């Protein structure tokens, strides 16, 4: 099985593209030979896999909350609905026995974290849940180097597919070289089995760079990023609003190009996650 998050649906992509996108991610996992489970909280109930009409309602609901791990108990107690972030999805998936999870980009350390302490709970949860997350690295709205340092502190294993250059979501190469590259789902499955045998408490981040031909134009990327960061500061956006604000700023100013690239990236991650899940299911237990 491959878990899919739902904050990308409720807060990461514009409506109505988000509905089609969510279905597309599920279909891609299925076509790649695994079973998708989109995770969300609906009327206070944790769902490991949602029905098509539930997905549509969640994607269209303005009231849907952005639920990180610490928000889950409140949403459940109050009967609320929301999209689960990477942190909440990783927690719920691993409790449900799902070992592989596909997303677009994970959260990380924000650029001004030295002052704000703004670091996504995604990192801490990846340090404590035995799950393999496939992402295209992290978006350059974040401090990528600091994010990698924190992943090291938290003992999260980091692997990059096909290269040692860690990707920056819309760009194939962040300029940062990490220690390990892998070139197949089977290789990741072998690392997962070894991690199981060691009882490592945390997870594995598999960074899957988009093909260079699909990259966002660098100049546009850099300009929009600088503008988005300035706009967030000018609007005094803080806390859990900051990531959705920056994503929306960039999406709405590239007339859909960055959304199309975004979708292609997630589909690529779904395919690799399905390959890893199949290989892990087939690998002999150590
Ligand atoms: N980064 C993206 N797209 C997203 C997110 C992050 O490129 O949709 C979402 C994910 O659900 C991630 C969450 O877990 O934002 C992180 O939010 P925060 O920075 O508030 O922890
Ligand atoms: Mn934050």
mmCIF file of C-alpha atoms and ligand atoms in Angstrom:
data_model
loop_
_atom_site.group_PDB
_atom_site.id
_atom_site.type_symbol
_atom_site.label_atom_id
_atom_site.label_comp_id
_atom_site.label_asym_id
_atom_site.label_seq_id
_atom_site.Cartn_x
_atom_site.Cartn_y
_atom_site.Cartn_z
ATOM 1 C CA UNK A 1 0.000 0.000 0.000
ATOM 2 C CA UNK A 2 0.999 3.603 -0.523
ATOM 3 C CA UNK A 3 -0.331 6.343 1.762
ATOM 4 C CA UNK A 4 -1.176 9.756 0.287
ATOM 5 C CA UNK A 5 -1.580 12.965 2.285
ATOM 6 C CA UNK A 6 -4.545 15.325 2.022
ATOM 7 C CA UNK A 7 -3.243 18.775 3.054
ATOM 8 C CA UNK A 8 -1.878 18.940 -0.474
ATOM 9 C CA UNK A 9 -5.569 18.696 -1.534
ATOM 10 C CA UNK A 10 -7.071 21.095 1.027
ATOM 11 C CA UNK A 11 -4.234 23.644 1.315
ATOM 12 C CA UNK A 12 -1.504 22.831 -1.213
ATOM 13 C CA UNK A 13 -3.226 23.049 -4.592
ATOM 14 C CA UNK A 14 -5.884 25.428 -5.967
ATOM 15 C CA UNK A 15 -9.535 24.381 -6.346
ATOM 16 C CA UNK A 16 -10.820 22.744 -8.591
ATOM 17 C CA UNK A 17 -7.517 21.285 -9.877
ATOM 18 C CA UNK A 18 -7.065 19.709 -6.457
ATOM 19 C CA UNK A 19 -9.970 17.253 -6.944
ATOM 20 C CA UNK A 20 -8.658 15.958 -10.262
ATOM 21 C CA UNK A 21 -5.152 15.895 -8.812
ATOM 22 C CA UNK A 22 -6.141 13.785 -5.806
ATOM 23 C CA UNK A 23 -7.831 11.234 -8.089
ATOM 24 C CA UNK A 24 -4.881 11.317 -10.425
ATOM 25 C CA UNK A 25 -2.444 10.482 -7.591
ATOM 26 C CA UNK A 26 -4.570 7.504 -6.541
ATOM 27 C CA UNK A 27 -4.841 6.282 -10.141
ATOM 28 C CA UNK A 28 -1.085 6.593 -10.634
ATOM 29 C CA UNK A 29 -0.401 4.439 -7.563
ATOM 30 C CA UNK A 30 -2.916 1.845 -8.769
ATOM 31 C CA UNK A 31 -1.476 1.766 -12.290
ATOM 32 C CA UNK A 32 1.971 1.325 -10.790
ATOM 33 C CA UNK A 33 0.893 -1.837 -8.992
ATOM 34 C CA UNK A 34 0.129 -0.731 -5.431
ATOM 35 C CA UNK A 35 -2.999 0.162 -3.460
ATOM 36 C CA UNK A 36 -3.436 3.882 -2.662
ATOM 37 C CA UNK A 37 -4.770 5.086 0.690
ATOM 38 C CA UNK A 38 -5.494 8.815 0.863
ATOM 39 C CA UNK A 39 -5.540 9.708 4.542
ATOM 40 C CA UNK A 40 -7.797 12.431 5.985
ATOM 41 C CA UNK A 41 -10.063 13.198 8.940
ATOM 42 C CA UNK A 42 -13.770 13.377 8.054
ATOM 43 C CA UNK A 43 -16.277 14.519 10.686
ATOM 44 C CA UNK A 44 -13.878 13.522 13.429
ATOM 45 C CA UNK A 45 -13.131 10.075 12.008
ATOM 46 C CA UNK A 46 -9.664 9.118 10.780
ATOM 47 C CA UNK A 47 -9.935 7.646 7.294
ATOM 48 C CA UNK A 48 -7.224 5.416 5.888
ATOM 49 C CA UNK A 49 -8.514 5.628 2.324
ATOM 50 C CA UNK A 50 -11.405 7.880 1.315
ATOM 51 C CA UNK A 51 -14.286 7.344 -1.103
ATOM 52 C CA UNK A 52 -14.479 9.412 -4.269
ATOM 53 C CA UNK A 53 -17.392 11.572 -3.019
ATOM 54 C CA UNK A 54 -15.619 12.152 0.313
ATOM 55 C CA UNK A 55 -12.533 13.290 -1.547
ATOM 56 C CA UNK A 56 -14.572 15.730 -3.596
ATOM 57 C CA UNK A 57 -16.320 17.151 -0.522
ATOM 58 C CA UNK A 58 -13.005 17.586 1.300
ATOM 59 C CA UNK A 59 -11.367 19.277 -1.691
ATOM 60 C CA UNK A 60 -14.236 21.750 -2.032
ATOM 61 C CA UNK A 61 -14.766 22.557 1.637
ATOM 62 C CA UNK A 62 -13.464 25.969 2.696
ATOM 63 C CA UNK A 63 -13.879 24.841 6.287
ATOM 64 C CA UNK A 64 -11.435 21.936 5.953
ATOM 65 C CA UNK A 65 -8.689 22.327 8.545
ATOM 66 C CA UNK A 66 -4.975 21.842 8.012
ATOM 67 C CA UNK A 67 -4.206 19.048 10.447
ATOM 68 C CA UNK A 68 -0.700 18.394 11.629
ATOM 69 C CA UNK A 69 -0.103 15.615 14.167
ATOM 70 C CA UNK A 70 -0.863 17.769 17.213
ATOM 71 C CA UNK A 71 -4.189 18.910 15.701
ATOM 72 C CA UNK A 72 -5.527 15.371 15.231
ATOM 73 C CA UNK A 73 -6.885 14.867 18.774
ATOM 74 C CA UNK A 74 -8.759 18.181 18.646
ATOM 75 C CA UNK A 75 -10.284 17.455 15.222
ATOM 76 C CA UNK A 76 -11.341 13.991 16.385
ATOM 77 C CA UNK A 77 -12.828 15.226 19.670
ATOM 78 C CA UNK A 78 -14.770 17.991 17.903
ATOM 79 C CA UNK A 79 -15.959 16.022 14.901
ATOM 80 C CA UNK A 80 -14.100 18.300 12.477
ATOM 81 C CA UNK A 81 -12.800 17.552 8.972
ATOM 82 C CA UNK A 82 -9.416 18.329 7.511
ATOM 83 C CA UNK A 83 -6.487 17.448 5.335
ATOM 84 C CA UNK A 84 -3.617 15.692 7.062
ATOM 85 C CA UNK A 85 -0.078 17.089 6.611
ATOM 86 C CA UNK A 86 2.954 14.899 6.028
ATOM 87 C CA UNK A 87 3.414 14.718 9.825
ATOM 88 C CA UNK A 88 -0.186 13.631 10.526
ATOM 89 C CA UNK A 89 -0.306 11.293 7.521
ATOM 90 C CA UNK A 90 2.990 9.619 8.412
ATOM 91 C CA UNK A 91 1.793 9.058 11.978
ATOM 92 C CA UNK A 92 -1.589 7.636 10.955
ATOM 93 C CA UNK A 93 -0.183 5.560 8.102
ATOM 94 C CA UNK A 94 2.475 3.928 10.216
ATOM 95 C CA UNK A 95 -0.071 3.178 12.945
ATOM 96 C CA UNK A 96 -2.174 1.497 10.258
ATOM 97 C CA UNK A 97 0.829 -0.603 9.208
ATOM 98 C CA UNK A 98 1.485 1.254 5.935
ATOM 99 C CA UNK A 99 5.200 1.605 5.306
ATOM 100 C CA UNK A 100 5.405 3.755 2.178
ATOM 101 C CA UNK A 101 4.006 7.234 1.614
ATOM 102 C CA UNK A 102 4.094 9.465 -1.483
ATOM 103 C CA UNK A 103 3.805 13.241 -1.441
ATOM 104 C CA UNK A 104 5.063 16.297 -3.338
ATOM 105 C CA UNK A 105 7.358 18.128 -0.978
ATOM 106 C CA UNK A 106 7.659 17.701 2.775
ATOM 107 C CA UNK A 107 7.705 20.611 5.212
ATOM 108 C CA UNK A 108 11.001 21.676 6.746
ATOM 109 C CA UNK A 109 12.964 24.490 8.314
ATOM 110 C CA UNK A 110 11.788 27.931 7.214
ATOM 111 C CA UNK A 111 14.323 30.468 6.001
ATOM 112 C CA UNK A 112 14.112 32.713 9.048
ATOM 113 C CA UNK A 113 13.906 29.882 11.568
ATOM 114 C CA UNK A 114 16.847 31.319 13.498
ATOM 115 C CA UNK A 115 14.455 34.009 14.697
ATOM 116 C CA UNK A 116 11.041 32.396 14.376
ATOM 117 C CA UNK A 117 11.844 28.772 15.324
ATOM 118 C CA UNK A 118 9.526 27.832 12.429
ATOM 119 C CA UNK A 119 10.298 24.222 11.670
ATOM 120 C CA UNK A 120 7.614 21.887 10.323
ATOM 121 C CA UNK A 121 6.420 19.082 12.583
ATOM 122 C CA UNK A 122 6.953 16.873 9.516
ATOM 123 C CA UNK A 123 10.609 16.535 10.505
ATOM 124 C CA UNK A 124 10.026 15.434 14.090
ATOM 125 C CA UNK A 125 7.433 12.861 13.051
ATOM 126 C CA UNK A 126 9.755 11.470 10.370
ATOM 127 C CA UNK A 127 12.273 11.050 13.172
ATOM 128 C CA UNK A 128 9.868 8.886 15.138
ATOM 129 C CA UNK A 129 7.752 6.898 12.637
ATOM 130 C CA UNK A 130 9.125 3.989 10.618
ATOM 131 C CA UNK A 131 7.819 5.131 7.262
ATOM 132 C CA UNK A 132 9.433 5.745 3.886
ATOM 133 C CA UNK A 133 8.348 9.066 2.399
ATOM 134 C CA UNK A 134 8.921 9.749 -1.290
ATOM 135 C CA UNK A 135 9.102 13.475 -2.045
ATOM 136 C CA UNK A 136 10.861 15.751 -4.539
ATOM 137 C CA UNK A 137 12.918 17.061 -1.655
ATOM 138 C CA UNK A 138 11.632 20.322 -0.219
ATOM 139 C CA UNK A 139 10.566 23.496 -1.932
ATOM 140 C CA UNK A 140 13.033 26.354 -1.997
ATOM 141 C CA UNK A 141 10.559 28.414 0.032
ATOM 142 C CA UNK A 142 12.410 26.635 2.859
ATOM 143 C CA UNK A 143 16.013 26.590 4.058
ATOM 144 C CA UNK A 144 17.017 23.335 2.394
ATOM 145 C CA UNK A 145 20.456 23.065 3.998
ATOM 146 C CA UNK A 146 19.022 23.597 7.494
ATOM 147 C CA UNK A 147 16.270 21.067 6.737
ATOM 148 C CA UNK A 148 18.903 18.464 5.831
ATOM 149 C CA UNK A 149 20.834 19.250 9.006
ATOM 150 C CA UNK A 150 17.706 18.703 11.095
ATOM 151 C CA UNK A 151 16.982 15.427 9.294
ATOM 152 C CA UNK A 152 20.467 14.328 10.295
ATOM 153 C CA UNK A 153 19.907 15.346 13.940
ATOM 154 C CA UNK A 154 16.658 13.394 13.920
ATOM 155 C CA UNK A 155 18.352 10.307 12.411
ATOM 156 C CA UNK A 156 16.152 10.244 9.322
ATOM 157 C CA UNK A 157 17.868 8.254 6.563
ATOM 158 C CA UNK A 158 18.098 10.336 3.363
ATOM 159 C CA UNK A 159 18.390 8.736 -0.080
ATOM 160 C CA UNK A 160 18.233 10.445 -3.471
ATOM 161 C CA UNK A 161 17.005 8.631 -6.552
ATOM 162 C CA UNK A 162 19.499 8.443 -9.417
ATOM 163 C CA UNK A 163 21.961 11.070 -8.115
ATOM 164 C CA UNK A 164 23.453 12.392 -4.895
ATOM 165 C CA UNK A 165 22.254 15.941 -5.585
ATOM 166 C CA UNK A 166 19.321 16.720 -3.296
ATOM 167 C CA UNK A 167 16.422 18.193 -5.321
ATOM 168 C CA UNK A 168 14.576 21.465 -4.668
ATOM 169 C CA UNK A 169 11.116 20.378 -5.823
ATOM 170 C CA UNK A 170 10.628 22.613 -8.913
ATOM 171 C CA UNK A 171 14.355 22.383 -9.591
ATOM 172 C CA UNK A 172 16.165 19.061 -9.974
ATOM 173 C CA UNK A 173 19.235 20.155 -8.027
ATOM 174 C CA UNK A 174 19.379 22.240 -4.849
ATOM 175 C CA UNK A 175 23.170 22.399 -5.110
ATOM 176 C CA UNK A 176 23.499 20.227 -2.004
ATOM 177 C CA UNK A 177 25.110 16.810 -2.238
ATOM 178 C CA UNK A 178 24.000 14.110 0.191
ATOM 179 C CA UNK A 179 25.694 10.817 1.068
ATOM 180 C CA UNK A 180 23.573 8.193 -0.625
ATOM 181 C CA UNK A 181 21.982 7.636 -3.996
ATOM 182 C CA UNK A 182 19.692 4.710 -4.890
ATOM 183 C CA UNK A 183 18.533 3.622 -8.309
ATOM 184 C CA UNK A 184 15.623 1.228 -7.746
ATOM 185 C CA UNK A 185 12.676 0.504 -5.497
ATOM 186 C CA UNK A 186 14.331 -2.785 -4.552
ATOM 187 C CA UNK A 187 17.347 -0.921 -3.192
ATOM 188 C CA UNK A 188 15.097 1.208 -0.989
ATOM 189 C CA UNK A 189 13.243 -1.916 0.181
ATOM 190 C CA UNK A 190 16.569 -3.469 1.206
ATOM 191 C CA UNK A 191 17.410 -0.344 3.240
ATOM 192 C CA UNK A 192 13.959 -0.517 4.861
ATOM 193 C CA UNK A 193 14.508 -4.152 5.854
ATOM 194 C CA UNK A 194 17.885 -3.269 7.363
ATOM 195 C CA UNK A 195 16.307 -0.336 9.257
ATOM 196 C CA UNK A 196 13.619 -2.723 10.555
ATOM 197 C CA UNK A 197 16.253 -5.152 11.784
ATOM 198 C CA UNK A 198 18.015 -2.313 13.618
ATOM 199 C CA UNK A 199 14.703 -1.098 15.049
ATOM 200 C CA UNK A 200 15.529 2.440 13.971
ATOM 201 C CA UNK A 201 12.733 4.567 15.434
ATOM 202 C CA UNK A 202 12.453 6.933 12.500
ATOM 203 C CA UNK A 203 11.824 6.908 8.805
ATOM 204 C CA UNK A 204 13.494 7.195 5.459
ATOM 205 C CA UNK A 205 13.223 10.154 3.099
ATOM 206 C CA UNK A 206 13.547 9.199 -0.554
ATOM 207 C CA UNK A 207 14.101 12.366 -2.580
ATOM 208 C CA UNK A 208 13.043 11.943 -6.195
ATOM 209 C CA UNK A 209 14.228 14.776 -8.468
ATOM 210 C CA UNK A 210 11.995 15.823 -11.334
ATOM 211 C CA UNK A 211 13.564 15.418 -14.788
ATOM 212 C CA UNK A 212 15.586 18.515 -15.733
ATOM 213 C CA UNK A 213 13.419 18.954 -18.840
ATOM 214 C CA UNK A 214 10.392 19.498 -16.574
ATOM 215 C CA UNK A 215 12.036 22.129 -14.372
ATOM 216 C CA UNK A 216 10.458 25.498 -13.770
ATOM 217 C CA UNK A 217 12.356 28.286 -15.523
ATOM 218 C CA UNK A 218 15.113 29.245 -13.031
ATOM 219 C CA UNK A 219 14.745 32.980 -13.433
ATOM 220 C CA UNK A 220 10.971 32.849 -12.897
ATOM 221 C CA UNK A 221 11.505 30.515 -9.960
ATOM 222 C CA UNK A 222 13.994 32.810 -8.226
ATOM 223 C CA UNK A 223 11.971 35.968 -8.849
ATOM 224 C CA UNK A 224 8.683 34.470 -7.617
ATOM 225 C CA UNK A 225 10.338 32.959 -4.593
ATOM 226 C CA UNK A 226 11.816 36.303 -3.536
ATOM 227 C CA UNK A 227 8.463 38.028 -4.145
ATOM 228 C CA UNK A 228 6.538 35.377 -2.212
ATOM 229 C CA UNK A 229 8.844 35.644 0.804
ATOM 230 C CA UNK A 230 8.532 39.460 0.771
ATOM 231 C CA UNK A 231 4.745 39.279 0.420
ATOM 232 C CA UNK A 232 4.472 36.885 3.369
ATOM 233 C CA UNK A 233 6.492 39.255 5.501
ATOM 234 C CA UNK A 234 4.498 42.303 4.380
ATOM 235 C CA UNK A 235 1.230 40.503 5.149
ATOM 236 C CA UNK A 236 2.648 39.345 8.512
ATOM 237 C CA UNK A 237 1.685 35.740 7.771
ATOM 238 C CA UNK A 238 2.868 33.359 10.481
ATOM 239 C CA UNK A 239 2.397 29.849 11.846
ATOM 240 C CA UNK A 240 0.558 27.184 9.872
ATOM 241 C CA UNK A 241 -0.649 29.749 7.311
ATOM 242 C CA UNK A 242 2.818 30.437 5.967
ATOM 243 C CA UNK A 243 3.331 27.314 3.823
ATOM 244 C CA UNK A 244 -0.126 27.554 2.114
ATOM 245 C CA UNK A 245 0.429 31.308 1.583
ATOM 246 C CA UNK A 246 3.769 30.832 -0.187
ATOM 247 C CA UNK A 247 2.480 27.938 -2.319
ATOM 248 C CA UNK A 248 -0.609 29.882 -3.359
ATOM 249 C CA UNK A 249 1.447 32.990 -4.167
ATOM 250 C CA UNK A 250 3.678 31.068 -6.542
ATOM 251 C CA UNK A 251 0.907 28.964 -8.101
ATOM 252 C CA UNK A 252 -1.329 31.936 -8.804
ATOM 253 C CA UNK A 253 1.468 33.884 -10.504
ATOM 254 C CA UNK A 254 2.705 31.264 -12.938
ATOM 255 C CA UNK A 255 -0.655 30.891 -14.720
ATOM 256 C CA UNK A 256 -0.804 27.236 -13.856
ATOM 257 C CA UNK A 257 2.701 26.244 -14.993
ATOM 258 C CA UNK A 258 3.956 25.598 -11.494
ATOM 259 C CA UNK A 259 0.782 23.636 -10.691
ATOM 260 C CA UNK A 260 1.300 21.429 -13.765
ATOM 261 C CA UNK A 261 4.912 20.835 -12.782
ATOM 262 C CA UNK A 262 3.744 20.175 -9.224
ATOM 263 C CA UNK A 263 1.295 17.495 -10.417
ATOM 264 C CA UNK A 264 3.896 15.815 -12.621
ATOM 265 C CA UNK A 265 6.277 15.706 -9.666
ATOM 266 C CA UNK A 266 3.714 14.050 -7.380
ATOM 267 C CA UNK A 267 2.820 11.505 -10.078
ATOM 268 C CA UNK A 268 6.514 10.608 -10.392
ATOM 269 C CA UNK A 269 6.702 10.168 -6.625
ATOM 270 C CA UNK A 270 3.580 7.963 -6.659
ATOM 271 C CA UNK A 271 5.199 5.689 -9.260
ATOM 272 C CA UNK A 272 8.441 5.348 -7.284
ATOM 273 C CA UNK A 273 6.526 4.817 -4.013
ATOM 274 C CA UNK A 274 4.487 2.021 -5.618
ATOM 275 C CA UNK A 275 7.690 0.380 -6.861
ATOM 276 C CA UNK A 276 9.195 0.581 -3.357
ATOM 277 C CA UNK A 277 6.030 -0.794 -1.724
ATOM 278 C CA UNK A 278 5.932 -3.745 -4.113
ATOM 279 C CA UNK A 279 9.614 -4.495 -3.586
ATOM 280 C CA UNK A 280 9.258 -4.228 0.201
ATOM 281 C CA UNK A 281 6.269 -6.577 0.175
ATOM 282 C CA UNK A 282 8.261 -9.074 -1.897
ATOM 283 C CA UNK A 283 11.559 -8.819 0.040
ATOM 284 C CA UNK A 284 12.281 -11.563 2.543
ATOM 285 C CA UNK A 285 12.041 -10.401 6.171
ATOM 286 C CA UNK A 286 15.417 -10.218 7.890
HETATM 287 N N1 LIG B 1 5.124 21.594 0.825
HETATM 288 C C1 LIG B 1 4.691 21.517 -0.446
HETATM 289 N N2 LIG B 1 3.365 21.234 -0.672
HETATM 290 C C2 LIG B 1 2.486 21.030 0.345
HETATM 291 C C3 LIG B 1 2.994 21.087 1.677
HETATM 292 C C4 LIG B 1 4.317 21.370 1.873
HETATM 293 O O1 LIG B 1 5.461 21.702 -1.356
HETATM 294 O O2 LIG B 1 1.302 20.794 0.093
HETATM 295 C C5 LIG B 1 2.069 20.768 2.824
HETATM 296 C C6 LIG B 1 2.302 19.317 3.289
HETATM 297 O O3 LIG B 1 1.072 18.769 3.726
HETATM 298 C C7 LIG B 1 3.248 19.492 4.471
HETATM 299 C C8 LIG B 1 2.732 20.778 5.068
HETATM 300 O O4 LIG B 1 3.209 18.441 5.402
HETATM 301 O O5 LIG B 1 2.408 21.597 3.943
HETATM 302 C C9 LIG B 1 3.751 21.450 5.954
HETATM 303 O O6 LIG B 1 3.195 22.553 6.590
HETATM 304 P P1 LIG B 1 3.982 23.263 7.774
HETATM 305 O O7 LIG B 1 5.136 23.930 7.105
HETATM 306 O O8 LIG B 1 3.003 24.231 8.345
HETATM 307 O O9 LIG B 1 4.359 22.184 8.739
HETATM 308 MN MN1 LIG B 2 5.484 26.082 10.858
#
